mmCIF file of C-alpha atoms in Angstrom:
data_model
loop_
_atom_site.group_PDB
_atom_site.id
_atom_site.type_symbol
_atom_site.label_atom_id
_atom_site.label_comp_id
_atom_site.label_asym_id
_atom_site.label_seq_id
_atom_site.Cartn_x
_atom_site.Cartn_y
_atom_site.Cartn_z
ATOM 1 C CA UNK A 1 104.887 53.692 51.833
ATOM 2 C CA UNK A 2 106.348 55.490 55.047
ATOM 3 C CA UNK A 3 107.942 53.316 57.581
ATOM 4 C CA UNK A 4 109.153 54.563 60.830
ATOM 5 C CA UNK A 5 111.120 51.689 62.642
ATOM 6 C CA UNK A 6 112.353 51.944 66.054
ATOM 7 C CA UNK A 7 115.282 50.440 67.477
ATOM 8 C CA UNK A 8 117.575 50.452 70.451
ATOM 9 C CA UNK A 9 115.382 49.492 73.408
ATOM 10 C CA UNK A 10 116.117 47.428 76.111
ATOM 11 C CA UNK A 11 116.919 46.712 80.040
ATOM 12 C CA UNK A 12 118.692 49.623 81.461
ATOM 13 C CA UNK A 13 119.532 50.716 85.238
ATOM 14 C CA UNK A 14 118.261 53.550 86.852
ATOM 15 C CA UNK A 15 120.372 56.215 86.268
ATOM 16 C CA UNK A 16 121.938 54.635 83.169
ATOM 17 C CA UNK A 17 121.668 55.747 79.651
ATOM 18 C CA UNK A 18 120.436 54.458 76.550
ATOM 19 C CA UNK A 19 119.804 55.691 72.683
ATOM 20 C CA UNK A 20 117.019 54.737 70.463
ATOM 21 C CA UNK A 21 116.677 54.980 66.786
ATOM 22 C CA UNK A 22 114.166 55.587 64.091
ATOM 23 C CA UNK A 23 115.246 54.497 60.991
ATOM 24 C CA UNK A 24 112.741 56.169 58.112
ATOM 25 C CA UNK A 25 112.040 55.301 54.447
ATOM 26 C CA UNK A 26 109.435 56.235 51.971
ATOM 27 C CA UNK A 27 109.190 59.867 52.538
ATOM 28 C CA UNK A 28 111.585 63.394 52.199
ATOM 29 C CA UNK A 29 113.376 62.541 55.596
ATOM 30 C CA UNK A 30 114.843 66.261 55.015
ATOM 31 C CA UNK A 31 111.071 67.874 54.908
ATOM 32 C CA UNK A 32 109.665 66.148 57.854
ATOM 33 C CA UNK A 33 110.005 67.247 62.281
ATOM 34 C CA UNK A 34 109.816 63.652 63.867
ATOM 35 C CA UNK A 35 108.592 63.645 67.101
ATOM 36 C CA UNK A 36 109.123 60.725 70.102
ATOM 37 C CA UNK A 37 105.785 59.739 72.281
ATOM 38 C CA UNK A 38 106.005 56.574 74.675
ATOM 39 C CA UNK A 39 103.408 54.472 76.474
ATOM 40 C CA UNK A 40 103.398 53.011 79.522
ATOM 41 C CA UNK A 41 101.882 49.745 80.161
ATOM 42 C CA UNK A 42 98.526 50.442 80.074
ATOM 43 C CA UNK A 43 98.840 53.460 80.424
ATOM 44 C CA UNK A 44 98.067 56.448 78.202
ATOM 45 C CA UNK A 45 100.345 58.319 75.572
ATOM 46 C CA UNK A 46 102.705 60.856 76.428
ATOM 47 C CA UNK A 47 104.301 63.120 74.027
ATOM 48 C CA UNK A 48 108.428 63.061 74.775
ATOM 49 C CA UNK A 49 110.162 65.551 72.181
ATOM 50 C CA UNK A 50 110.572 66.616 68.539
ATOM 51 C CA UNK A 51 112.864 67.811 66.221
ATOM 52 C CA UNK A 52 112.386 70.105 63.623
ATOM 53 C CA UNK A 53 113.850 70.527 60.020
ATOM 54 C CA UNK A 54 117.238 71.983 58.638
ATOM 55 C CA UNK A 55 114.986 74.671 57.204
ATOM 56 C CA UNK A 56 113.746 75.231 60.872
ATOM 57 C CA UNK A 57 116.734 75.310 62.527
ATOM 58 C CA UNK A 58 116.788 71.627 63.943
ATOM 59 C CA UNK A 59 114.499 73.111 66.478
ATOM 60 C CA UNK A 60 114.118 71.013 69.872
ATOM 61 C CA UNK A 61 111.443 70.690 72.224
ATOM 62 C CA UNK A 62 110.736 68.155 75.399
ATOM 63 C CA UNK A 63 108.130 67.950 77.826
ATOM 64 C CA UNK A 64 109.243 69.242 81.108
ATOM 65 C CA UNK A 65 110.180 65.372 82.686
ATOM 66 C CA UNK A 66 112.616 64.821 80.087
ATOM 67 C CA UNK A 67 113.990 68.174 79.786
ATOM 68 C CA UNK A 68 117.738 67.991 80.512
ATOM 69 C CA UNK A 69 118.125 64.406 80.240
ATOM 70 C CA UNK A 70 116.632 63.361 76.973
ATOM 71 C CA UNK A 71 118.386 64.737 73.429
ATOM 72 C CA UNK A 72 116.312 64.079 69.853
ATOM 73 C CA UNK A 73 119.130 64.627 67.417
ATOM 74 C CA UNK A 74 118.855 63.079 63.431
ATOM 75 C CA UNK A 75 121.350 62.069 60.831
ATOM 76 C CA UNK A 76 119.916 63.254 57.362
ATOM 77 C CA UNK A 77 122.474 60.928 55.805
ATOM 78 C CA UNK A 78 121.453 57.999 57.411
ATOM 79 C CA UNK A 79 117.793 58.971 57.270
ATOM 80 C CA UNK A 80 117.742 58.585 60.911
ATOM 81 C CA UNK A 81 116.368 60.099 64.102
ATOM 82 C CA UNK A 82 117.714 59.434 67.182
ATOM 83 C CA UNK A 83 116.049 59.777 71.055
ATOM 84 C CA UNK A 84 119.375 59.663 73.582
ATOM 85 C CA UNK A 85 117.918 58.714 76.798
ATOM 86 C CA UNK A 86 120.572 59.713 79.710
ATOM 87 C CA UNK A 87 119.709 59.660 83.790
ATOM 88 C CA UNK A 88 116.574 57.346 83.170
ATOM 89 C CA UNK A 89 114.446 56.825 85.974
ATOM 90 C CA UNK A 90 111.881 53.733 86.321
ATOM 91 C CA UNK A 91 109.432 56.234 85.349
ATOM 92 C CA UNK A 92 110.744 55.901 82.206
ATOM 93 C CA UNK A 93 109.903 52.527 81.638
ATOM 94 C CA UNK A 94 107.595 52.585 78.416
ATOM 95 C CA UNK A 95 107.190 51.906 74.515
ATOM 96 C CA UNK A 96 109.125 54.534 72.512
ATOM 97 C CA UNK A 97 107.272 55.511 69.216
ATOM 98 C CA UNK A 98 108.888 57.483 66.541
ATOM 99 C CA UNK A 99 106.584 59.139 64.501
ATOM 100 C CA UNK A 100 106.693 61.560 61.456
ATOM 101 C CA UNK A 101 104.611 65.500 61.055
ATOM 102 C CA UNK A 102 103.103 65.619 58.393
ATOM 103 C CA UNK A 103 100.800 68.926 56.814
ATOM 104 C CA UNK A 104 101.710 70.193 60.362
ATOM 105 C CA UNK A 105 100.025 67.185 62.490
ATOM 106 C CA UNK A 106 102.970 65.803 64.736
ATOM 107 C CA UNK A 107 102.149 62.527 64.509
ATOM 108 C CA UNK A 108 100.528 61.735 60.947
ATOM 109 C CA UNK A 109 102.521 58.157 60.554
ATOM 110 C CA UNK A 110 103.742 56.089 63.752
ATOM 111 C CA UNK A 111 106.725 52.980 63.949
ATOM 112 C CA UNK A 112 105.552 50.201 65.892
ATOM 113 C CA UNK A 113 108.059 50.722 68.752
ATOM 114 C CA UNK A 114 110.246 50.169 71.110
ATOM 115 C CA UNK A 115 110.448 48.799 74.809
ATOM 116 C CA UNK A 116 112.230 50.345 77.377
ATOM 117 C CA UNK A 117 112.696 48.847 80.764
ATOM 118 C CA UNK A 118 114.316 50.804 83.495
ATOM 119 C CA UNK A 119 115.052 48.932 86.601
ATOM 120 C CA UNK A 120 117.679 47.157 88.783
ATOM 121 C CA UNK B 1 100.531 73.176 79.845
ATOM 122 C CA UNK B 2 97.252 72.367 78.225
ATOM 123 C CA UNK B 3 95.746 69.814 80.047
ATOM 124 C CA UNK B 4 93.463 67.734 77.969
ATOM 125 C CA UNK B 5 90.499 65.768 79.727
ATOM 126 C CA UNK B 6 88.815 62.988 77.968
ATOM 127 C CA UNK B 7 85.258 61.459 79.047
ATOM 128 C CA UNK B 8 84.020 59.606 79.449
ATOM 129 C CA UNK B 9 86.676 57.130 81.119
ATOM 130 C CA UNK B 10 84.764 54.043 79.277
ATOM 131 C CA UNK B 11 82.270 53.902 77.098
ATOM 132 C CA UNK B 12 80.263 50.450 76.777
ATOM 133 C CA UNK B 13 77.775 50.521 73.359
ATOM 134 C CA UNK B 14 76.426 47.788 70.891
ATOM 135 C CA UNK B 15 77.757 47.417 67.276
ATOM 136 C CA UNK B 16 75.719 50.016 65.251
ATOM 137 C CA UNK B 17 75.212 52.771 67.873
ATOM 138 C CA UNK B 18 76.741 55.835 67.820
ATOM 139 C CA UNK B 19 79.421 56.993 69.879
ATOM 140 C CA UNK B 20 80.410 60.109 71.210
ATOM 141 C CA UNK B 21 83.514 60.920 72.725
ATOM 142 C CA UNK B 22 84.831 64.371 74.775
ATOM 143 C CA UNK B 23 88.186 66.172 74.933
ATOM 144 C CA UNK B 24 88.208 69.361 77.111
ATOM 145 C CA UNK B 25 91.395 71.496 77.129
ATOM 146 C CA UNK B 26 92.329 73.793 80.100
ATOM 147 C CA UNK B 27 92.874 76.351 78.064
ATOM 148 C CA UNK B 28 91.682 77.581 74.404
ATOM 149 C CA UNK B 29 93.806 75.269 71.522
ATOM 150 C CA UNK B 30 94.709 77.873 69.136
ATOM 151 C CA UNK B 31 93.819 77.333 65.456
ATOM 152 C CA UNK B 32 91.822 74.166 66.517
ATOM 153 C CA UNK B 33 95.247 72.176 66.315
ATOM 154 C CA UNK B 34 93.242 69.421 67.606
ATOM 155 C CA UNK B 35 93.602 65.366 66.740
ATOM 156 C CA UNK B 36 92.261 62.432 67.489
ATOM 157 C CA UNK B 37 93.992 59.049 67.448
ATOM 158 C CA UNK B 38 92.942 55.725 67.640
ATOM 159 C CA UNK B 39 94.614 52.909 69.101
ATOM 160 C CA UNK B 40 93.970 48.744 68.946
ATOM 161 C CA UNK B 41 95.146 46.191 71.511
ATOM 162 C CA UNK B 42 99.076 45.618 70.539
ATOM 163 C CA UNK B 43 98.985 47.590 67.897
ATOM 164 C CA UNK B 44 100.728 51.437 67.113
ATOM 165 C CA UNK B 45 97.945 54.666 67.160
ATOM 166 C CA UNK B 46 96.772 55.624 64.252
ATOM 167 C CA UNK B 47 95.603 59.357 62.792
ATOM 168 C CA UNK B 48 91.911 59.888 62.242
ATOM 169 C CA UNK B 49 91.397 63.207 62.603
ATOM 170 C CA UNK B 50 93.346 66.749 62.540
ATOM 171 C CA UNK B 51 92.344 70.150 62.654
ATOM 172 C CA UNK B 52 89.794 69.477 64.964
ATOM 173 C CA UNK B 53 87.566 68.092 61.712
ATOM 174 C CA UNK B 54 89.415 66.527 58.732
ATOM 175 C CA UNK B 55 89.938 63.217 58.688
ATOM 176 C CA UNK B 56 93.182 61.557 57.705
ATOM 177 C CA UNK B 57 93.897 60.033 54.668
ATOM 178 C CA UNK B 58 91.797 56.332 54.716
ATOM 179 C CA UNK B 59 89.550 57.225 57.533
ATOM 180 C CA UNK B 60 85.975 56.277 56.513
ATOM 181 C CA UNK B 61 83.314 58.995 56.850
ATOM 182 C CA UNK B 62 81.431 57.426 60.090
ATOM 183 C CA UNK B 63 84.330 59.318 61.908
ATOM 184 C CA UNK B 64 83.547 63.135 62.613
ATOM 185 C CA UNK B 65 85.754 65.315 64.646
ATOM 186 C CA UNK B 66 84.261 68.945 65.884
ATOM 187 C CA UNK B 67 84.210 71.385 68.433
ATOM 188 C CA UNK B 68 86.698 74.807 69.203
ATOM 189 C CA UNK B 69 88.445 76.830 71.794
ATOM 190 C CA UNK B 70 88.471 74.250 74.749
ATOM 191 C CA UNK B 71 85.642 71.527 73.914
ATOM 192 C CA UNK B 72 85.784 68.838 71.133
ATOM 193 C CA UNK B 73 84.247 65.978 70.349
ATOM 194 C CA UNK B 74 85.254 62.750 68.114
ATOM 195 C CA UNK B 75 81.764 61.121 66.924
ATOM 196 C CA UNK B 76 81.175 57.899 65.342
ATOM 197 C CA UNK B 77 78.557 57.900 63.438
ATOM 198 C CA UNK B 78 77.344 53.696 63.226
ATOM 199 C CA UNK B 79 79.991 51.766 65.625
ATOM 200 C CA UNK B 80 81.501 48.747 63.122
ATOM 201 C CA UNK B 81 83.309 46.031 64.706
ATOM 202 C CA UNK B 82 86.883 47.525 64.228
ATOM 203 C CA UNK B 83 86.209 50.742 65.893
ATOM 204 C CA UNK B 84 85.633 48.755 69.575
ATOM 205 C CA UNK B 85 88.945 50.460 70.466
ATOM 206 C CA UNK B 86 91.239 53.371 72.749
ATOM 207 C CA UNK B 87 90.897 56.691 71.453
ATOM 208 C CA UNK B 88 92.943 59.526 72.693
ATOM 209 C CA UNK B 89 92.879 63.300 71.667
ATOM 210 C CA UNK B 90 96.245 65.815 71.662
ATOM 211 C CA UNK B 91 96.822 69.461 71.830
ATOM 212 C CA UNK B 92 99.556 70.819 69.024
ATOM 213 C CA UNK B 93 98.972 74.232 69.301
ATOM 214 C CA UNK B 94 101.710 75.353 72.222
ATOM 215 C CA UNK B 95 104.470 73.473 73.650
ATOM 216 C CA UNK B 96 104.535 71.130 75.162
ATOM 217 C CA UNK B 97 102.102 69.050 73.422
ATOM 218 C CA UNK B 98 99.791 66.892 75.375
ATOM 219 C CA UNK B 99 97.460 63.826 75.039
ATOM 220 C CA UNK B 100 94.104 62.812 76.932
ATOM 221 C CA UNK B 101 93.936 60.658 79.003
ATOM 222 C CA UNK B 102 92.106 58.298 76.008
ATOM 223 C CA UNK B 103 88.483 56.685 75.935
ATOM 224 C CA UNK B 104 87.649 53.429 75.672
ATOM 225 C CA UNK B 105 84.923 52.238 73.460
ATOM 226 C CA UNK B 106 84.207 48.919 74.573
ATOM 227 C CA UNK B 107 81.729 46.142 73.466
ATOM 228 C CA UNK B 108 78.401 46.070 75.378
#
């Protein structure tokens, strides 16, 4: 069974930084890109960044609000994925999901999450 | 950036009806990299549909996903109790990918 479990949220000041993690199990962490999408309180989903395979490179992407201050980076040894979150804003304030591609889908199996609060 | 517009905002129907949900994409999604996702009150999304058309692993056959270029649709074919829920399509043909802004399917 895949899990995807998110850790590492939490209350943060604007401008501060802060790293989540996805810890994964039940799958060939080496095969899969793992992407990050958050949430908003009711609010809709937003798709953050991903990060590819060693085959492909460890190829990044972000959405343009992110891009420059967020990193997704992954430790194949730790079956891990990581989101570093640096110069957050309050617009950042949101559930983090982790989630895993699968047959080229981005987001074929999701964690639960994790909150983020940014504020003073 | 492909904007993706969902209608309608709400949609209010009995238990047993169908439903039928839009996605429109400002631009043509290439390859119908299309999905649909569904999401429950405190809970995670799930996948139910891919490609535009084939459903995830699980997904019962009252779920249908069509359409191409910029207009899809997510139909369900006899509304069950479980599917009263947030659904929300997303581009993942170019970067970066986007979502809808979801469609609710709420209890009339």
């Amino acid at each position: 069974e895949v899990q995807l479990v998110e850790s590492g949220g939490g209350l943060v000041q604007p401008g501060g930084s802060l790293k989540l993690s996805c810890a994964a199990s039940g799958f060939v962490f080496s095969g899969s890109a793992l992407h990050w999408v958050r949430q908003a309180s009711g609010k809709g989903l937003e798709w953050v960044g991903r990060i590819e395979t060693k085959s492909n490179n460890y190829a990044t992407s972000y959405t343009p609000s992110v891009e420059g201050r967020f990193t997704v980076f992954r430790d194949e040894s730790k079956n891990t994925a990581y989101l570093q979150m640096n110069s957050l804003k309050i617009e950042d304030t949101a559930v983090y999901y982790c989630t895993r591609q699968g047959g080229g889908v981005p987001s074929w199996d999701w964690g639960q999450g994790t909150l983020v609060i940014v504020s003073s | 950036e492909i904007v993706l517009t969902q209608s309608p905002g709400t949609l209010s129907l009995s238990p047993g009806e169908r439903a039928t949900l839009s996605c429109r994409a400002s631009q043509s999604i290439s390859s119908r990299y299309l999905a649909w996702y569904q999401q429950k009150v405190g809970q995670a999304p799930r996948l139910l549909i891919y490609g535009a058309s084939s459903r995830a692993t699980g997904i019962p056959d009252r779920f249908s996903g069509g359409g191409s270029g910029t207009d899809f649709t997510l139909t369900i074919g006899r509304l069950e109790p479980e599917d009263f829920a947030v659904y929300y399509c997303q581009q993942y043909g170019s970067s970066p990918l986007t979502f809808g802004g979801g469609t609710k399917v709420e209890i009339k």
